[in-house]
Short mmCIF file of C-alpha atoms and ligand atoms in Angstrom, two decimals:
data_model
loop_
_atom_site.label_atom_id
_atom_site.label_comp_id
_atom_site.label_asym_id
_atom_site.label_seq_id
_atom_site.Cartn_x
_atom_site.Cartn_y
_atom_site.Cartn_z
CA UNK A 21 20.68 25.23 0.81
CA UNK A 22 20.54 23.65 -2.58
CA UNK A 23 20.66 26.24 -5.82
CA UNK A 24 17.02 24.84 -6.52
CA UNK A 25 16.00 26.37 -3.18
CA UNK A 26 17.85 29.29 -3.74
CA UNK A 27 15.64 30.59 -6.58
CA UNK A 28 12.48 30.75 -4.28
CA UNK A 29 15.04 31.79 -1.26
CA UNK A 30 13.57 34.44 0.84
CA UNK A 31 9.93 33.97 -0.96
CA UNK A 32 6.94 33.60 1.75
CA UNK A 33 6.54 30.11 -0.01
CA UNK A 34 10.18 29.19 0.69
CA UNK A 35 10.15 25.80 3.29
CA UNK A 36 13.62 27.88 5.40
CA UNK A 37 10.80 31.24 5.70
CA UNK A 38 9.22 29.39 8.49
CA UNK A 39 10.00 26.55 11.55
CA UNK A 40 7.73 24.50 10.56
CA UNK A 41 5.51 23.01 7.67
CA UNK A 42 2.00 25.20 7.22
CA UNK A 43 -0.97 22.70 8.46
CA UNK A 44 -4.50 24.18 6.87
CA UNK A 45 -7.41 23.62 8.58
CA UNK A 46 -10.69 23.31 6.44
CA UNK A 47 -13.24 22.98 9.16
CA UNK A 48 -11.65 20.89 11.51
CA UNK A 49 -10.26 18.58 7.84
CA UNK A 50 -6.11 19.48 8.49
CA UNK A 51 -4.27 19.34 5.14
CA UNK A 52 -0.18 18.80 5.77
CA UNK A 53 -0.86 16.73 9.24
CA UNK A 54 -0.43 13.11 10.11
CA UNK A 55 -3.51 12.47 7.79
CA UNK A 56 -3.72 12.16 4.03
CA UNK A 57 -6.15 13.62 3.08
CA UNK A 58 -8.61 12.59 0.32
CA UNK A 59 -11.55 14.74 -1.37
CA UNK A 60 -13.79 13.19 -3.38
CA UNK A 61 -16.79 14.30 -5.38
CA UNK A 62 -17.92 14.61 -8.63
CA UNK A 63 -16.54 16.96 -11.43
CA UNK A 64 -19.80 18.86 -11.26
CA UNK A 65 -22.92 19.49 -9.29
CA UNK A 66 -25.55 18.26 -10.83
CA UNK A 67 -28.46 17.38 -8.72
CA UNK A 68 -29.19 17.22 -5.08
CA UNK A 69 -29.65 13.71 -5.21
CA UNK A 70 -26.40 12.49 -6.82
CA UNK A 71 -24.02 14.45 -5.02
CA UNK A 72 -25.81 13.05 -1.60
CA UNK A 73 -26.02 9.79 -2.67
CA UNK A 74 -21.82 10.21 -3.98
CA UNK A 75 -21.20 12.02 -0.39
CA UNK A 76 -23.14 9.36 1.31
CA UNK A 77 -21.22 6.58 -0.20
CA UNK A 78 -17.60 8.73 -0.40
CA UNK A 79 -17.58 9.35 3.06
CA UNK A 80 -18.03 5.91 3.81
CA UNK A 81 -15.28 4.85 1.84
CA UNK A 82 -13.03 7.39 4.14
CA UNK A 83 -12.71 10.68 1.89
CA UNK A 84 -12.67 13.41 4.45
CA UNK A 85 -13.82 16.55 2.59
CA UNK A 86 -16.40 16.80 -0.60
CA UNK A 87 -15.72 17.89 -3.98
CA UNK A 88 -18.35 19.40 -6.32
CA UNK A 89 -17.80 22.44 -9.25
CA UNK A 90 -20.90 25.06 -9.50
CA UNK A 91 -18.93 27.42 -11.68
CA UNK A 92 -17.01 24.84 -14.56
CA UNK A 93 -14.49 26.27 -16.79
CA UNK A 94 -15.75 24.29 -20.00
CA UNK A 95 -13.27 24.14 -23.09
CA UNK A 96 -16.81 24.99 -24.95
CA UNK A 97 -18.97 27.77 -24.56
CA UNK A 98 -21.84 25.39 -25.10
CA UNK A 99 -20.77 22.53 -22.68
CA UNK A 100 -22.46 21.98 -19.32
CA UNK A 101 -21.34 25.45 -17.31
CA UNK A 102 -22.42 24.49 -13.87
CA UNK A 103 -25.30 25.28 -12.11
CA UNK A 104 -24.06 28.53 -10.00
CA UNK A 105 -25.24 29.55 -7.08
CA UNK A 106 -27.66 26.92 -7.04
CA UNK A 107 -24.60 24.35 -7.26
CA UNK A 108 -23.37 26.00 -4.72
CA UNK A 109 -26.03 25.69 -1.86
CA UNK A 110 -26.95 21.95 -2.91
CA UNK A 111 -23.05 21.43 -1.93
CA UNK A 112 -23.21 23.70 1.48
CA UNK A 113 -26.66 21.64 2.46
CA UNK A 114 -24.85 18.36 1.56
CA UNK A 115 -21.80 18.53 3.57
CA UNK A 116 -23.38 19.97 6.48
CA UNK A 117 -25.64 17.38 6.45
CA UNK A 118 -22.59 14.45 5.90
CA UNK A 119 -20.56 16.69 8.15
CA UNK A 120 -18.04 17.27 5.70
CA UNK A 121 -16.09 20.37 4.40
CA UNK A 122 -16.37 21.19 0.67
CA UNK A 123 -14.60 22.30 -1.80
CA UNK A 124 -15.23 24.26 -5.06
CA UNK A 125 -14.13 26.56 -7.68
CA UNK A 126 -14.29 29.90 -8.00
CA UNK A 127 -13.73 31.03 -11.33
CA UNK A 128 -13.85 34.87 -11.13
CA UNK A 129 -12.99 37.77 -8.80
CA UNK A 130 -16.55 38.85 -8.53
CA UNK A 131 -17.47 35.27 -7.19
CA UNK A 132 -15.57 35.38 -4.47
CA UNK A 133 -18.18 36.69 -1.81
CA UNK A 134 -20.68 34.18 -2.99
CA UNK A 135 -17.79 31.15 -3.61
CA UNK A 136 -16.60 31.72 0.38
CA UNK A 137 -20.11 32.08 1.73
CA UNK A 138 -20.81 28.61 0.89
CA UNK A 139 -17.68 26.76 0.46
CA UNK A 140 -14.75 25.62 3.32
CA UNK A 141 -12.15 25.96 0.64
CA UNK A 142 -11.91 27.89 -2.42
CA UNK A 143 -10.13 26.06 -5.21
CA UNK A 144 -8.51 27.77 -8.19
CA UNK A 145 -8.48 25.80 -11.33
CA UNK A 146 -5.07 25.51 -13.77
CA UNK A 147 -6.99 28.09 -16.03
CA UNK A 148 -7.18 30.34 -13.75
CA UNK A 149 -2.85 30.25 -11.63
CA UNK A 150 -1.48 33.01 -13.80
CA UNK A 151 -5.01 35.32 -12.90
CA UNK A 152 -3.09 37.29 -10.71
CA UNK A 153 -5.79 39.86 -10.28
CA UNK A 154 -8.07 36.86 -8.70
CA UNK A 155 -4.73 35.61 -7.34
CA UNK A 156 -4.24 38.99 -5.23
CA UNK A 157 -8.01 38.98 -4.33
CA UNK A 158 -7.78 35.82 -2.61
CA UNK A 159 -4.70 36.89 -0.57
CA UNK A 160 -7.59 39.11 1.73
CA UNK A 161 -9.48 36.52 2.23
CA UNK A 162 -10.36 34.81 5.55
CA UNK A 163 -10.44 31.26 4.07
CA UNK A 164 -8.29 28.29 2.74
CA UNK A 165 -7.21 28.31 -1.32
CA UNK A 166 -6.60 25.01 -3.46
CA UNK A 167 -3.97 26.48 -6.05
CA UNK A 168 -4.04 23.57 -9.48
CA UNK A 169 -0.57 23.72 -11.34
CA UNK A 170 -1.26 25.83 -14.80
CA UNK A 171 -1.49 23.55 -17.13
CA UNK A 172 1.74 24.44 -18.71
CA UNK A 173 2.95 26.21 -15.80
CA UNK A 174 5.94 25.03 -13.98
CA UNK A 175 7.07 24.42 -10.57
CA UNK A 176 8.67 28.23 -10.12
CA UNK A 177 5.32 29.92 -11.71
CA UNK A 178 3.60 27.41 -9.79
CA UNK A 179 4.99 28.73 -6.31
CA UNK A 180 5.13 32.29 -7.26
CA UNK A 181 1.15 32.19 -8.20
CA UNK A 182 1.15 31.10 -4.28
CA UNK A 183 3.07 33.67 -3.41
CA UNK A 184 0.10 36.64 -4.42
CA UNK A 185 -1.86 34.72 -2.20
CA UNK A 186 0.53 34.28 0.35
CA UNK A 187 2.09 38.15 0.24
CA UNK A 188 -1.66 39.57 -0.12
CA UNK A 189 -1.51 37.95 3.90
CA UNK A 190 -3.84 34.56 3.37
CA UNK A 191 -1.03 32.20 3.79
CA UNK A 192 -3.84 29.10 4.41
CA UNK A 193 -2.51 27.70 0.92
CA UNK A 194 -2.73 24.36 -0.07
CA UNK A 195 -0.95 23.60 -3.92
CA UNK A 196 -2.53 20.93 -6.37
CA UNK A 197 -0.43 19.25 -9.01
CA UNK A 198 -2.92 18.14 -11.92
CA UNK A 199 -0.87 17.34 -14.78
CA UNK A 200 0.64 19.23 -17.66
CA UNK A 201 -0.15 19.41 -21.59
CA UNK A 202 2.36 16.83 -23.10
CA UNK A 203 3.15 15.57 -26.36
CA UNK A 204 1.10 12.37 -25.05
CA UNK A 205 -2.22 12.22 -27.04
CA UNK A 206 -3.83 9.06 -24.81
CA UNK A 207 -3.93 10.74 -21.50
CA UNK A 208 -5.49 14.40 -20.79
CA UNK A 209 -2.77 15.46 -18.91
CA UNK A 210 0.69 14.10 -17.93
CA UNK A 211 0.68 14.02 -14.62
CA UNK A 212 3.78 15.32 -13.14
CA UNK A 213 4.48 13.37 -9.86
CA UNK A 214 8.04 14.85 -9.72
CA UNK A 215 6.66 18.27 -8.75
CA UNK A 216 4.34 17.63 -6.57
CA UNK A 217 8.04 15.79 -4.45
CA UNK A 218 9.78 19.01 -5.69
CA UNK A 219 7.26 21.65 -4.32
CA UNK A 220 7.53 19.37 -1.47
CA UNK A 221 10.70 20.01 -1.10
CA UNK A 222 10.54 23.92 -2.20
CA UNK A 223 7.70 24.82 0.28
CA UNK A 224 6.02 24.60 3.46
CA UNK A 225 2.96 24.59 1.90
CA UNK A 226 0.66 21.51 2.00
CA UNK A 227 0.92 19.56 -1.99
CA UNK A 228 -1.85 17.14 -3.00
CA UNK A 229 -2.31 15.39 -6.42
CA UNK A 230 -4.84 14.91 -8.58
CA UNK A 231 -5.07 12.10 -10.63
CA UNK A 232 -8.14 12.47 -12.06
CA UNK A 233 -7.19 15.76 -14.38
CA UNK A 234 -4.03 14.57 -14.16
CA UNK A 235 -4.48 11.52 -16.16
CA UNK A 236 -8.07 12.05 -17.97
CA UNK A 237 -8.52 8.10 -18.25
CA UNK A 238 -10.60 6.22 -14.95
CA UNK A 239 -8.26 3.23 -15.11
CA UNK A 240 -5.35 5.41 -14.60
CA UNK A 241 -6.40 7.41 -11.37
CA UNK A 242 -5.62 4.50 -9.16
CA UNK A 243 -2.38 4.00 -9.84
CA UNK A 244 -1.33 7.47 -9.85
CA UNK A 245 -3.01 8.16 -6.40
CA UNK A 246 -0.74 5.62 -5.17
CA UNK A 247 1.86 6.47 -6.48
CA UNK A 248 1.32 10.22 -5.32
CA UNK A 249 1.10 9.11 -1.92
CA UNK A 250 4.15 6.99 -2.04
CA UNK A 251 5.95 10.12 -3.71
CA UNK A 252 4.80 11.86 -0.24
CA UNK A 253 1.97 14.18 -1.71
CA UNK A 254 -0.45 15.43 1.32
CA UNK A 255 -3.45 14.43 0.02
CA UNK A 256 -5.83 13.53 -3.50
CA UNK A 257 -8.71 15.13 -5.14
CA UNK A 258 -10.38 12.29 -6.95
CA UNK A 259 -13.50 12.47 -9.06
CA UNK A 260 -16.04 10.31 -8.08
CA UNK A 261 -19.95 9.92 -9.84
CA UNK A 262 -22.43 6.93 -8.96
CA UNK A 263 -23.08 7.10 -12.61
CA UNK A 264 -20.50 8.26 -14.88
CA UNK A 265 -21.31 7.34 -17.60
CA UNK A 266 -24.20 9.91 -17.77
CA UNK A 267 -22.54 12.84 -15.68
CA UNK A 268 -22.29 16.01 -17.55
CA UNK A 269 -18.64 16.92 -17.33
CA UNK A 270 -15.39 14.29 -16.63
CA UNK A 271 -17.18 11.24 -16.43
CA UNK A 272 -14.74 9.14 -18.62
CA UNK A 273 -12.30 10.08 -15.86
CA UNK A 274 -14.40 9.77 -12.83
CA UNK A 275 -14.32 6.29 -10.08
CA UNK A 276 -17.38 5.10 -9.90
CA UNK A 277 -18.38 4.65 -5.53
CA UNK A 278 -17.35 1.35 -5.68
CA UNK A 279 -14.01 1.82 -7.26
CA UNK A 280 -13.05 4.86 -4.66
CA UNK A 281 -13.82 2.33 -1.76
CA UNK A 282 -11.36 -0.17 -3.79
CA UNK A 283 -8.43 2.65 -3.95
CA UNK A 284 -9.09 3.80 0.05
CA UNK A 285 -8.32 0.47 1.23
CA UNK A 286 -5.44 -0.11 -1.30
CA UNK A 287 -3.66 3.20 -0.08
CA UNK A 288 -4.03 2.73 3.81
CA UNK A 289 -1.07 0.72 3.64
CA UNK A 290 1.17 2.50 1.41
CA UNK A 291 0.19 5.69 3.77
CA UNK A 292 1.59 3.50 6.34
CA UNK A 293 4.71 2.92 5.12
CA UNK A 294 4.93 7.08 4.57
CA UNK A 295 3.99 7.25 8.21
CA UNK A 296 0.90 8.86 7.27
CA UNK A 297 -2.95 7.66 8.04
CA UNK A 298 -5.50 7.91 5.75
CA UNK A 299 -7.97 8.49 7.79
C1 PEP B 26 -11.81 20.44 -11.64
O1 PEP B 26 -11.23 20.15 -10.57
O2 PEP B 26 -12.95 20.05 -11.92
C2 PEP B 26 -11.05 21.18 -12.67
C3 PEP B 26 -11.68 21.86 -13.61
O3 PEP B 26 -9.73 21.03 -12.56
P1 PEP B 26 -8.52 21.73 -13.35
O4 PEP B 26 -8.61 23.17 -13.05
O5 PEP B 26 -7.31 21.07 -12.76
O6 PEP B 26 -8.70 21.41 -14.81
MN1 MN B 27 -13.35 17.78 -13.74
#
């Protein structure tokens, strides 16, 4: 064993804990199998008609689950908050209808009922890793958790937040690296490739990237999902809008439909070489 492994060394999250690499299963969608697997959505549900027409054109493009936030943790009080509940049946009614699993935040302990009634996947944003009370709620759960990186959090903190989860006996975990705060004022995020290859390395746990938060800036999200797959991440959360210039959260950041069907096609090959598929 390698002294890095030895500090997470008889952890839950610890790769030697198990014989073999933990596979989640949204819905039938399996995160950490031969497939990469790519969500894509927008940063926020916003009406019934934009997230169908983003789901209708995503899923043609390949993405295999849906993305959409109902509960948003704005920066500002008075930004766009999400639409709630409301959000949150739009995105049930969509991907049942497209047939695929979705994805969202939950934001608070007291969501959770209403958060796993409606979505596949429950994702915890970087605000919320070190909320170890939600953390430990989420460990009783029947359903799959997205875990983001903190956004100053690193890898250790990172893999002990999955650890609640995991020790509270939910062990369908699946981490997210999104970038950390930086000195670097022209991207949101940096976007920290080398731990999503080190938690890799650390854990059995599936690790996808996302590019999106993790760079802030729409020409940069190709490029990083590429190279995330060629670093060996499991899948990518990408934020897609048909119009982004006039969504209400993340639009500077998000592919337009067109752009998303550019990237699937340029990554089935480098998923190739990593002996992966892509869809
Ligand atoms: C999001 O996925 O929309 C989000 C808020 O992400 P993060 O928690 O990584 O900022
Ligand atoms: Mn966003």
């Amino acid at each position: 064993m390698n002294s890095l492994a030895e500090k997470i060394n008889k952890m839950l999250v610890a790769k030697d804990s198990q014989d073999s690499l933990t596979q989640v299963n949204v819905k039938g969608c399996v995160i950490g199998g031969e497939q990469i697997v790519v969500i894509a959505g927008p940063c926020a549900i916003e009406s019934e008609d934009w997230l169908k027409e983003t789901a209708f054109k995503v899923r043609g493009a390949g993405a295999a689950m849906l993305r959409g936030g109902a509960f948003k943790p704005r920066t500002s009080p008075y930004s766009f908050q999400g639409l709630g509940e409301e959000g949150l049946i739009t995105l049930a009614k969509i991907g049942e209808a497209m047939n695929m699993p979705v994805i969202t935040e939950v934001m608070d302990s007291e969501d959770i009922p209403v958060v796993s009634e409606y979505s596949d996947i429950l994702q915890v944003g970087a605000r919320n890793m070190h909320n170890f009370s939600l953390l430990k709620k989420l460990g009783q759960i029947d359903k799959p958790v997205l875990l983001k990186r903190g956004m100053a959090a690193t890898v250790e903190e990172w893999l002990l937040a999955a650890e609640y989860i995991l020790a509270g006996g939910n062990n369908q975990v699946v981490l997210c690296e999104r970038g950390t705060r930086s000195a670097e004022k022209w991207t949101r995020n940096t976007l920290d490739l080398s731990a999503a290859a080190l938690a890799k390395e650390l854990t059995h746990l599936p690790v996808i990237v996302d590019p999106s938060h993790g760079t802030g800036v729409r020409s940069l999200v190709a490029p990083m999902a590429k190279a995330a797959i060629a670093a060996g991440a499991d899948g990518l959360i990408v934020e897609v809008h048909p119009h982004p210039e006039r969504a209400l959260s993340d639009g500077e950041q998000s592919l337009t439909p067109r752009q998303f069907s550019i990237l699937m096609r340029e990554i089935e090959p480098i998923g190739k070489v990593m002996g992966r598929r892509v869809r």
